[in-house]
Coordinates of C-alpha atoms and ligand atoms in Angstrom, one line a residue:
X24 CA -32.4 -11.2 6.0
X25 CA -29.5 -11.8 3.6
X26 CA -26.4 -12.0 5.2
X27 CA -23.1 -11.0 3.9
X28 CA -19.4 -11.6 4.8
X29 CA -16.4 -10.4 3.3
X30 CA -12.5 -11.6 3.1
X31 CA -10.0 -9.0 3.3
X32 CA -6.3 -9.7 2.3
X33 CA -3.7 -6.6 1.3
X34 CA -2.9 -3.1 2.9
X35 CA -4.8 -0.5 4.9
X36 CA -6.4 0.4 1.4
X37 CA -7.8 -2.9 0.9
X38 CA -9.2 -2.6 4.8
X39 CA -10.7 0.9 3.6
X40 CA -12.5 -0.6 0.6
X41 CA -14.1 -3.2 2.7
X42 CA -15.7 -0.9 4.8
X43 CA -17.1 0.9 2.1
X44 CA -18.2 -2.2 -0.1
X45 CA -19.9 -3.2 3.5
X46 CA -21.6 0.0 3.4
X47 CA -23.2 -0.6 0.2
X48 CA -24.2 -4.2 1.2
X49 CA -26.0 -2.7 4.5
X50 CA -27.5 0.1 2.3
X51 CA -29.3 -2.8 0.4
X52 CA -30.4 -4.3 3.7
X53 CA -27.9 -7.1 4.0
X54 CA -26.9 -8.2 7.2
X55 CA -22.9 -9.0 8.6
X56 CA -22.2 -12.5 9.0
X57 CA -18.8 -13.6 11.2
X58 CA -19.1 -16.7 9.4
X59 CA -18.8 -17.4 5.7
X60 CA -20.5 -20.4 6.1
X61 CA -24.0 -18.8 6.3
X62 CA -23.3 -16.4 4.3
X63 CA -25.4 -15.6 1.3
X64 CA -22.5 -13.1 -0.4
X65 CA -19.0 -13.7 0.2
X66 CA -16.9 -11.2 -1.1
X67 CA -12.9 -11.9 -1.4
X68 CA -11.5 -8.4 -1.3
X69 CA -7.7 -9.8 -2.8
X70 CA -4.2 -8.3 -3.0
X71 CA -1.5 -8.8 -5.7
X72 CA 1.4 -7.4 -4.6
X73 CA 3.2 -10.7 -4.1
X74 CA 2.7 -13.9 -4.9
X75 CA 2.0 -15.5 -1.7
X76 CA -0.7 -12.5 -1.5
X77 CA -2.4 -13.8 -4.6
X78 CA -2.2 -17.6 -3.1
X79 CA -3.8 -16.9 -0.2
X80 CA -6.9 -15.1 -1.7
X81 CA -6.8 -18.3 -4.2
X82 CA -6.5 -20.4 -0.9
X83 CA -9.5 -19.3 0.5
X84 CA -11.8 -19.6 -2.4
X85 CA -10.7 -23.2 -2.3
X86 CA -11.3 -23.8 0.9
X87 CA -14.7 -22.3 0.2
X88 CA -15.6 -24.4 -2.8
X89 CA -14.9 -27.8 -0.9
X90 CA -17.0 -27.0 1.9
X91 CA -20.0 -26.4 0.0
X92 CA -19.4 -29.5 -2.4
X93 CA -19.1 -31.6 0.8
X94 CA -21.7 -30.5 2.5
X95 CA -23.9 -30.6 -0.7
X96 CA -25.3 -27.4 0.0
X97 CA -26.1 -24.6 -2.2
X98 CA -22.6 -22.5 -2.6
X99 CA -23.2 -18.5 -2.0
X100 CA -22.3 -16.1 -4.3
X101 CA -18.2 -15.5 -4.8
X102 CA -17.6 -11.8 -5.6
X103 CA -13.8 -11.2 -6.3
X104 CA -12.7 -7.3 -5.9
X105 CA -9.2 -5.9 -5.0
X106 CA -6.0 -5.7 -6.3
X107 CA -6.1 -8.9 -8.5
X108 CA -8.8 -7.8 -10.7
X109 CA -6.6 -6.3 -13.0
X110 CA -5.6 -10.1 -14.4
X111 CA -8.9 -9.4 -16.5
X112 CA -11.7 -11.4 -16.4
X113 CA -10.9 -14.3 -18.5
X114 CA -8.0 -15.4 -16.6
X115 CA -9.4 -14.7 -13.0
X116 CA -12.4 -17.4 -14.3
X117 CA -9.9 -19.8 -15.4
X118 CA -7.7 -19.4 -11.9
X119 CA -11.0 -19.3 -9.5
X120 CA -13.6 -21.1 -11.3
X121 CA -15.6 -21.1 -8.3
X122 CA -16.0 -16.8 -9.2
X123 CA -19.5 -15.5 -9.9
X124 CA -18.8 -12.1 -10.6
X125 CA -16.5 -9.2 -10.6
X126 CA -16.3 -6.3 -8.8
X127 CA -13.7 -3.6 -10.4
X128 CA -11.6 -2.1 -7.7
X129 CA -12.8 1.6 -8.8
X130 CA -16.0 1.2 -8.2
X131 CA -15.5 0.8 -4.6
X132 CA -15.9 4.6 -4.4
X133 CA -14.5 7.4 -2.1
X134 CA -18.2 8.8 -0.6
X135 CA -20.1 5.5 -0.4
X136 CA -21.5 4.8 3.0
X137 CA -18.9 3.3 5.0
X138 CA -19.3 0.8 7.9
X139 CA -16.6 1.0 10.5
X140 CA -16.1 -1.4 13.5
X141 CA -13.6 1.4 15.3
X142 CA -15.9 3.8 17.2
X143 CA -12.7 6.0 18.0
X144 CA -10.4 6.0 14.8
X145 CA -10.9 5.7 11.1
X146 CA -9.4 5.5 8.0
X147 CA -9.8 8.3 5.3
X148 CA -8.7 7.2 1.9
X149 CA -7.2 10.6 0.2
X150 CA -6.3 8.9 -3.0
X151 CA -6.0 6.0 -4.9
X152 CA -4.0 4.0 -7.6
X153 CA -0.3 5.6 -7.9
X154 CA 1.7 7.6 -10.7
X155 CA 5.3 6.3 -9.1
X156 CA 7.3 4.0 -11.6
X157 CA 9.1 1.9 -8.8
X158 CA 9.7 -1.0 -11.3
X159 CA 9.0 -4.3 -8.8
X160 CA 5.6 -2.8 -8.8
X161 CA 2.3 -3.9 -9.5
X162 CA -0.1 -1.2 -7.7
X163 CA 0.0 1.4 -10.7
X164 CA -1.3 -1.7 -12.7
X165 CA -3.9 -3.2 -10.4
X166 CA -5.1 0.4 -9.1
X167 CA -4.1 2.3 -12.4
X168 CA -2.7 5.8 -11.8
X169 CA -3.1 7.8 -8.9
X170 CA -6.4 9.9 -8.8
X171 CA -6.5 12.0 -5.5
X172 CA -9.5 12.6 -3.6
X173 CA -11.0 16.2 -3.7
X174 CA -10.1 18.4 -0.5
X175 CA -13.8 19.6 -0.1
X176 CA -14.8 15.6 -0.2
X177 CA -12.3 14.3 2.6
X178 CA -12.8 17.6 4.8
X179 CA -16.9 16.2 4.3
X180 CA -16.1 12.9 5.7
X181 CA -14.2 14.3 8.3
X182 CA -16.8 16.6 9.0
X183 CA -19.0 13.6 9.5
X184 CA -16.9 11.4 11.5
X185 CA -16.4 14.1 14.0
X186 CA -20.2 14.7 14.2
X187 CA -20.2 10.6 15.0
X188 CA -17.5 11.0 17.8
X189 CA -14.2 9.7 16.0
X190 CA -10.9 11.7 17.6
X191 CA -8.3 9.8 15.6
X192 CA -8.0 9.4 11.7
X193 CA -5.4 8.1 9.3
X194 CA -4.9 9.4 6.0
X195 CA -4.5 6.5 3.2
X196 CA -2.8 6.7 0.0
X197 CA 0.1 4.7 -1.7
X198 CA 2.2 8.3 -1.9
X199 CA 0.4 11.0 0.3
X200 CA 3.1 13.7 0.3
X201 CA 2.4 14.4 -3.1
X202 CA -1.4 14.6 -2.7
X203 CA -2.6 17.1 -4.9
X204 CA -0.1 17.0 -7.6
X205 CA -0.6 13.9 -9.9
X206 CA -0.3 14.7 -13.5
X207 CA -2.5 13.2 -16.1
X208 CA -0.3 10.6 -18.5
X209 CA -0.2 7.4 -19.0
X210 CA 1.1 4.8 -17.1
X211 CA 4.1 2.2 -16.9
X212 CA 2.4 -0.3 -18.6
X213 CA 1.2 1.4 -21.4
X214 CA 4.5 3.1 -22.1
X215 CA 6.1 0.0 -22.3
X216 CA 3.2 -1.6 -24.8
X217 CA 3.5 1.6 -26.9
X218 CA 7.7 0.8 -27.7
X219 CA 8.2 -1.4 -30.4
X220 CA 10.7 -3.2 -28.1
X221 CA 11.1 -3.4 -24.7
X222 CA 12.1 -0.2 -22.7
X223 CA 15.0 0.0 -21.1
X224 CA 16.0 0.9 -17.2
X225 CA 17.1 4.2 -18.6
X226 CA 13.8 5.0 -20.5
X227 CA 11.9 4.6 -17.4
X228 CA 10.9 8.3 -16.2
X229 CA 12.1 9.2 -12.7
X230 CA 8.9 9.6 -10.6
X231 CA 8.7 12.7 -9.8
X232 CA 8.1 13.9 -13.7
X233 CA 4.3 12.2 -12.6
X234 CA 4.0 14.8 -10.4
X235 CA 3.7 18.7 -9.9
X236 CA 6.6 20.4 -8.1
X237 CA 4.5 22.2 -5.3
X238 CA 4.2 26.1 -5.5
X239 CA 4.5 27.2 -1.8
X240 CA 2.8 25.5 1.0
X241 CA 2.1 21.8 -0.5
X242 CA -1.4 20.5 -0.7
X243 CA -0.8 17.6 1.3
X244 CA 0.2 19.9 4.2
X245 CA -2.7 22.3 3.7
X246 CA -5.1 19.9 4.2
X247 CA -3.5 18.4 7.1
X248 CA -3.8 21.8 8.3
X249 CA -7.3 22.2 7.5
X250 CA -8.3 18.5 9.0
X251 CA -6.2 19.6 12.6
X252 CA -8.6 23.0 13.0
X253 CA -11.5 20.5 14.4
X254 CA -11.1 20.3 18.1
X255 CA -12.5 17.4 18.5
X256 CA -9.6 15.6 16.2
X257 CA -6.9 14.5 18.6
X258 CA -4.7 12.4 16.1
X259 CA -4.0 12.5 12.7
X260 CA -1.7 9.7 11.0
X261 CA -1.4 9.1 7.1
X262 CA 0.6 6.2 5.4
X263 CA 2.4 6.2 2.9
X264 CA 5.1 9.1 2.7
X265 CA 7.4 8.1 0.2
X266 CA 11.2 9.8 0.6
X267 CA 11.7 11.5 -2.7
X268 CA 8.7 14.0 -2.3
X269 CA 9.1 14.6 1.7
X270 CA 8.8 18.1 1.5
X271 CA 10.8 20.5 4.5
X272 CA 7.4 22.4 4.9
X273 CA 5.8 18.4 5.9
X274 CA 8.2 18.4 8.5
X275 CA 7.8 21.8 9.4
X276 CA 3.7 20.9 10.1
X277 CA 4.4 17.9 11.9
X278 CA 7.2 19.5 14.2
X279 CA 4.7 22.3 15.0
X280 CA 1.0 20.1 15.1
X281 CA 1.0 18.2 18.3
X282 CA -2.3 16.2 16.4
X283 CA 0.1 14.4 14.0
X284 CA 1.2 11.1 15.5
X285 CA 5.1 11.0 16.2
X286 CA 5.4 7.6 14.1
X287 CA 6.4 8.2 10.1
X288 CA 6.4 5.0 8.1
X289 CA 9.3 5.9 5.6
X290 CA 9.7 2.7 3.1
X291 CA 13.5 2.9 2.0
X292 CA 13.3 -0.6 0.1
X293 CA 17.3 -0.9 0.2
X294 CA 20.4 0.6 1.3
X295 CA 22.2 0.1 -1.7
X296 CA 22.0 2.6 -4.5
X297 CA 22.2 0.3 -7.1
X298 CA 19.0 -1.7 -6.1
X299 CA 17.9 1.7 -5.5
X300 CA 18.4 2.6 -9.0
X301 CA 17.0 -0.8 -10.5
X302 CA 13.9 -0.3 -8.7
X303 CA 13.7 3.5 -9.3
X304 CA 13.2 4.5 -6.4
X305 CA 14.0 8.2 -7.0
X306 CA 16.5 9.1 -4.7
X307 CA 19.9 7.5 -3.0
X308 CA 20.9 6.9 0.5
X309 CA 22.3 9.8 1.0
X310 CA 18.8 11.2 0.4
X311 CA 17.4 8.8 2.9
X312 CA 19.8 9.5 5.5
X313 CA 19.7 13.4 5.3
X314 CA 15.9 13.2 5.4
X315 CA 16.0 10.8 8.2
X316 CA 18.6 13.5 10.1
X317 CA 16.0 16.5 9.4
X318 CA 13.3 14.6 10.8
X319 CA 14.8 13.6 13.9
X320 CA 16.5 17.1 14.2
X321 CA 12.7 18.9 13.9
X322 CA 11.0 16.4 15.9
X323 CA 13.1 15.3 18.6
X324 CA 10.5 12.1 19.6
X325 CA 9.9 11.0 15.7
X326 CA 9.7 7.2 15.4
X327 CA 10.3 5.9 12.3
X328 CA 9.7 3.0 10.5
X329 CA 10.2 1.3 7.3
X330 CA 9.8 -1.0 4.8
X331 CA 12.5 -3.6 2.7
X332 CA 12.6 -5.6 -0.5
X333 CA 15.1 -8.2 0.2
X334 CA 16.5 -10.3 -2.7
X335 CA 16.1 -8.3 -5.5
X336 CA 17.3 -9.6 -9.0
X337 CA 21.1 -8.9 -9.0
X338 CA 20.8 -7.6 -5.3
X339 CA 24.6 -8.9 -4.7
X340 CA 25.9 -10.2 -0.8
X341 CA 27.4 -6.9 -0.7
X342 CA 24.3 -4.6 -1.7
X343 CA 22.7 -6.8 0.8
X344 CA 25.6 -6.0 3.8
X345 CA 24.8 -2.2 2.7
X346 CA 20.9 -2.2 3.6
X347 CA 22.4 -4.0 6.9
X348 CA 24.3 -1.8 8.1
X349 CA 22.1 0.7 6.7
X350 CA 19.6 -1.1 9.1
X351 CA 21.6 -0.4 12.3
X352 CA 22.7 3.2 11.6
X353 CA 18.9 3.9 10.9
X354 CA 17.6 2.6 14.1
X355 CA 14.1 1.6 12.1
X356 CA 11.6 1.1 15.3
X357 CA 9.7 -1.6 13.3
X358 CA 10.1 -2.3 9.4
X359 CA 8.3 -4.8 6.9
X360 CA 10.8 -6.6 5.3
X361 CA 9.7 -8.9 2.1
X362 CA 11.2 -11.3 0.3
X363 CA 11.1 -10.0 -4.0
X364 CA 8.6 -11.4 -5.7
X365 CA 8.3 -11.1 -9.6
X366 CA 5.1 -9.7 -10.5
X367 CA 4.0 -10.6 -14.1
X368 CA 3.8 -7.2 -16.3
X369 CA 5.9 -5.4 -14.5
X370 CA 9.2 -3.1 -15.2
X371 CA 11.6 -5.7 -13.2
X372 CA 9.9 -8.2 -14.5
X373 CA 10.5 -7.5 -17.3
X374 CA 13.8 -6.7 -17.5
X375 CA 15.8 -8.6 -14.8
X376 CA 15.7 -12.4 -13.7
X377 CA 14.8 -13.1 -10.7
X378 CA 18.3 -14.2 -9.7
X379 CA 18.5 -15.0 -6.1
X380 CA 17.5 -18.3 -5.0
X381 CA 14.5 -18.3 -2.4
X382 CA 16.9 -20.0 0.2
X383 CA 19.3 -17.0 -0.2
X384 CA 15.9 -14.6 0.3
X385 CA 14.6 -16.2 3.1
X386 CA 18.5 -15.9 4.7
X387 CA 18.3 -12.1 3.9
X388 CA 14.9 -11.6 4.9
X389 CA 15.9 -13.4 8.3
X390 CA 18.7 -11.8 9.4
X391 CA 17.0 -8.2 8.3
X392 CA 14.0 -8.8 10.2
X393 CA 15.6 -9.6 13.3
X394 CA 17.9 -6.7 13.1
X395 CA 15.2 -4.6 12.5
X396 CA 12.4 -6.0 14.8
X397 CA 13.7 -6.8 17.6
X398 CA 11.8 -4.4 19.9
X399 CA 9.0 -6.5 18.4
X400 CA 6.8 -3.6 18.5
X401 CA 3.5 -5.1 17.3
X402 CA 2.0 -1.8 16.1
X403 CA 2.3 -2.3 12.4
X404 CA 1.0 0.1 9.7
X405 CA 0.4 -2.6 7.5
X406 CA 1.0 -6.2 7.0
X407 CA 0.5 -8.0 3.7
Ligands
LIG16 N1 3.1 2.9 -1.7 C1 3.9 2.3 -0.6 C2 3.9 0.8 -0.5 C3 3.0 -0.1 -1.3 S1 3.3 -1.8 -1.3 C4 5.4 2.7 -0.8 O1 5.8 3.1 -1.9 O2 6.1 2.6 0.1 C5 3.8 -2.2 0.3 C6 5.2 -2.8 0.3 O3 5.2 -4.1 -0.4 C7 6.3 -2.0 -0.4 O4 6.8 -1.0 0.4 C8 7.3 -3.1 -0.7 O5 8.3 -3.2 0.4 C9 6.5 -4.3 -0.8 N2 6.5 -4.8 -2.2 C10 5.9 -4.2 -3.3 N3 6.1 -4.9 -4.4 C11 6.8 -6.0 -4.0 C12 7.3 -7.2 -4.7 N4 7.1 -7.3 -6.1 N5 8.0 -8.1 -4.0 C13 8.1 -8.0 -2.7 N6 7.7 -7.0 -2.0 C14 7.0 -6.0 -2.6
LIG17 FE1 4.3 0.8 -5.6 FE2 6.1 2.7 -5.7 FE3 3.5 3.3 -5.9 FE4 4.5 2.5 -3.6 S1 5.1 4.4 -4.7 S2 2.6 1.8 -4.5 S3 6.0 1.0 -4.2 S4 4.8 2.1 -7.4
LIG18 FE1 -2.6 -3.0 -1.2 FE2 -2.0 -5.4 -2.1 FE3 -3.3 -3.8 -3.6 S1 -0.7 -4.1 -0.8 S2 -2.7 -1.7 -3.0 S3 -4.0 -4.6 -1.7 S4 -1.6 -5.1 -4.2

């Protein structure tokens, strides 16, 4: 039998993809192999959001192509999928030569069969790509804009998974509050080719114009509703909530369902509103702060976490104090700080420098993560 193994780098969406692309290789009778060295398919399921993401991925092919040429044996099949497809085919056979095909990131599908290795939890993708404009960015660009997943399709699969015994489930999308409400439009990228010159920070739209304002009871929290009336579902988690679109009537569900999981992973990227700004963001501090007071105010036992872009370009030693002491007002139980990294194509690559040295980041980044991290929970909702 034909074996297959596949590489995962990235987020929880990447992990979620994987299963599903295993699915399809066990549909076709292939068999899982732990090791790649048997393998007759390797598939290198990358991420892009930083550069040391990208070098990894590029990393492992390497190692890959050496061993097979030194060994003088017959090298499997490479399939690249994932978030650094979107370099386009020419270049990603230039930078991997050792690539034999290409598998574009939407055709891992929402209902393909799905392998899991958990017997107790699973992950539920509810959407994909992302409508946000947060300028450092490249997911709108390597998973184009955000196209959610029909209720009646996810409320299936949940259907299933309960038949199969699963209790716990987490909800995956790169802005699930606003499930439900992406417009249609073009993205980021395109409105930028479509100026004659460059756009300007101002130009930028704020995010929410990508998405509906809701009319009553927001979709995201109906169908947390609707996924909680199976009895046999004991925990519901979802990542990501983004703070702009954190809607009273979410907190209002999660106050009053014991099924959702007490830990909110609520990325505030900086505690300075002028970073805040430059990466548009789409709301201040303040706006962090009073959200962060409602939630702890509702749900008395709310843990939350976060995640930070140190070193930003123009990010000045002061901006940088602000996301500190931010840091220890907040109380974060466990946050992901990253050092920037300028992603090609992109709003802030395009229209700052990348200013601060990598020393200087790697300081930040430092004395951040200790501040924030020193419970050293190791429960972490996603580590690139
Ligand atoms: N949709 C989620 C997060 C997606 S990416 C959200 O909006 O929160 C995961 C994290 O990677 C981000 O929260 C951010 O902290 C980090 N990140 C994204 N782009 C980056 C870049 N260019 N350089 C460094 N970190 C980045
Ligand atoms: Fe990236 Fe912003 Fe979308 Fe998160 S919400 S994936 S940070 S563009
Ligand atoms: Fe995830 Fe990396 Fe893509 S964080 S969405 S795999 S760029």
């Amino acid at each position: 039998m034909k074996k297959y193994y596949i590489q995962t780098f990235g987020c929880q969406s990447n992990k979620s993809d994987s299963e599903r692309v295993a699915g399809d290789y066990e549909a076709r009778g292939f068999i899982e192999t732990k090791n790649w060295q048997d393998a007759d398919e390797i598939v290198v399921n990358t991420c892009a959001i930083r550069q040391t993401a990208e070098d990894r991925a590029r990393g492992f092919l390497y190692n890959v192509a050496t061993y097979f040429q030194q060994q003088g044996k017959q090298k499997p099949k490479i399939i690249l999928t994932g978030c650094m497809t979107h370099h386009g085919q020419e270049k990603l056979y230039e930078m991997m030569p050792m690539i034999d095909e290409i598998l574009p990131i939407n055709e891992v599908g929402f209902n393909s069969a799905v392998v899991r290795k958990d017997k107790k939890h699973a992950w539920v993708p509810i959407s994909a790509g992302c409508n946000s404009f947060c300028t450092y960015c490249i997911v709108p660009y390597s998973r184009g804009r955000e196209q959610s997943r029909p209720m009646e399709d996810i409320l299936a699969e949940v259907e299933k998974l309960v038949k199969e015994g699963y209790s716990e489930i987490t909800l995956l999308g790169q802005n699930v509050n606003s499930w439900g409400l992406e417009k249609e439009g073009i993205g980021l990228r395109k409105l930028m080719m479509r100026q004659e010159r460059e756009l300007s920070r101002e130009e930028i739209p704020d995010n929410a114009t990508q998405y509906e304002q809701p009319k009553g009871i927001p979709p995201f929290v109906q169908l947390l509703q609707e996924i909680s009336k199976h009895d046999e579902i004991k925990v519901i988690r979802f990542i990501t909530s983004n703070p702009w679109d954190f809607h009273d009537l979410l907190i209002d569900e999660i106050a009053t369902n014991p099924k959702i999981d007490r830990f909110i992973h609520l990325p505030i990227q900086s505690g300075s509103n002028k970073v805040l700004y430059d990466m548009n963001r789409g709301y201040t501090k303040e706006h962090y702060r009073e959200l962060v007071r409602k939630l702890r105010e509702k749900i008395p036992d709310v843990v939350i976490g976060t995640d930070i872009i140190v070193g930003f370009p123009g990010e000045t030693e002061e901006d940088f104090n602000e996301t500190v002491e931010f840091a220890k007002e907040m109380n974060w139980k466990l946050g992901f700080v990253a050092q920037y990294s300028p992603r090609p194509g992109t709003a802030s690559w395009r229209l700052y420098k990348d200013t601060i040295p990598q020393k200087e980041k790697k300081r930040r980044w430092e004395i951040l993560d200790k501040i924030i991290n020193k419970d050293n929970l190791s429960v972490r909702p996603h580590v690139v």
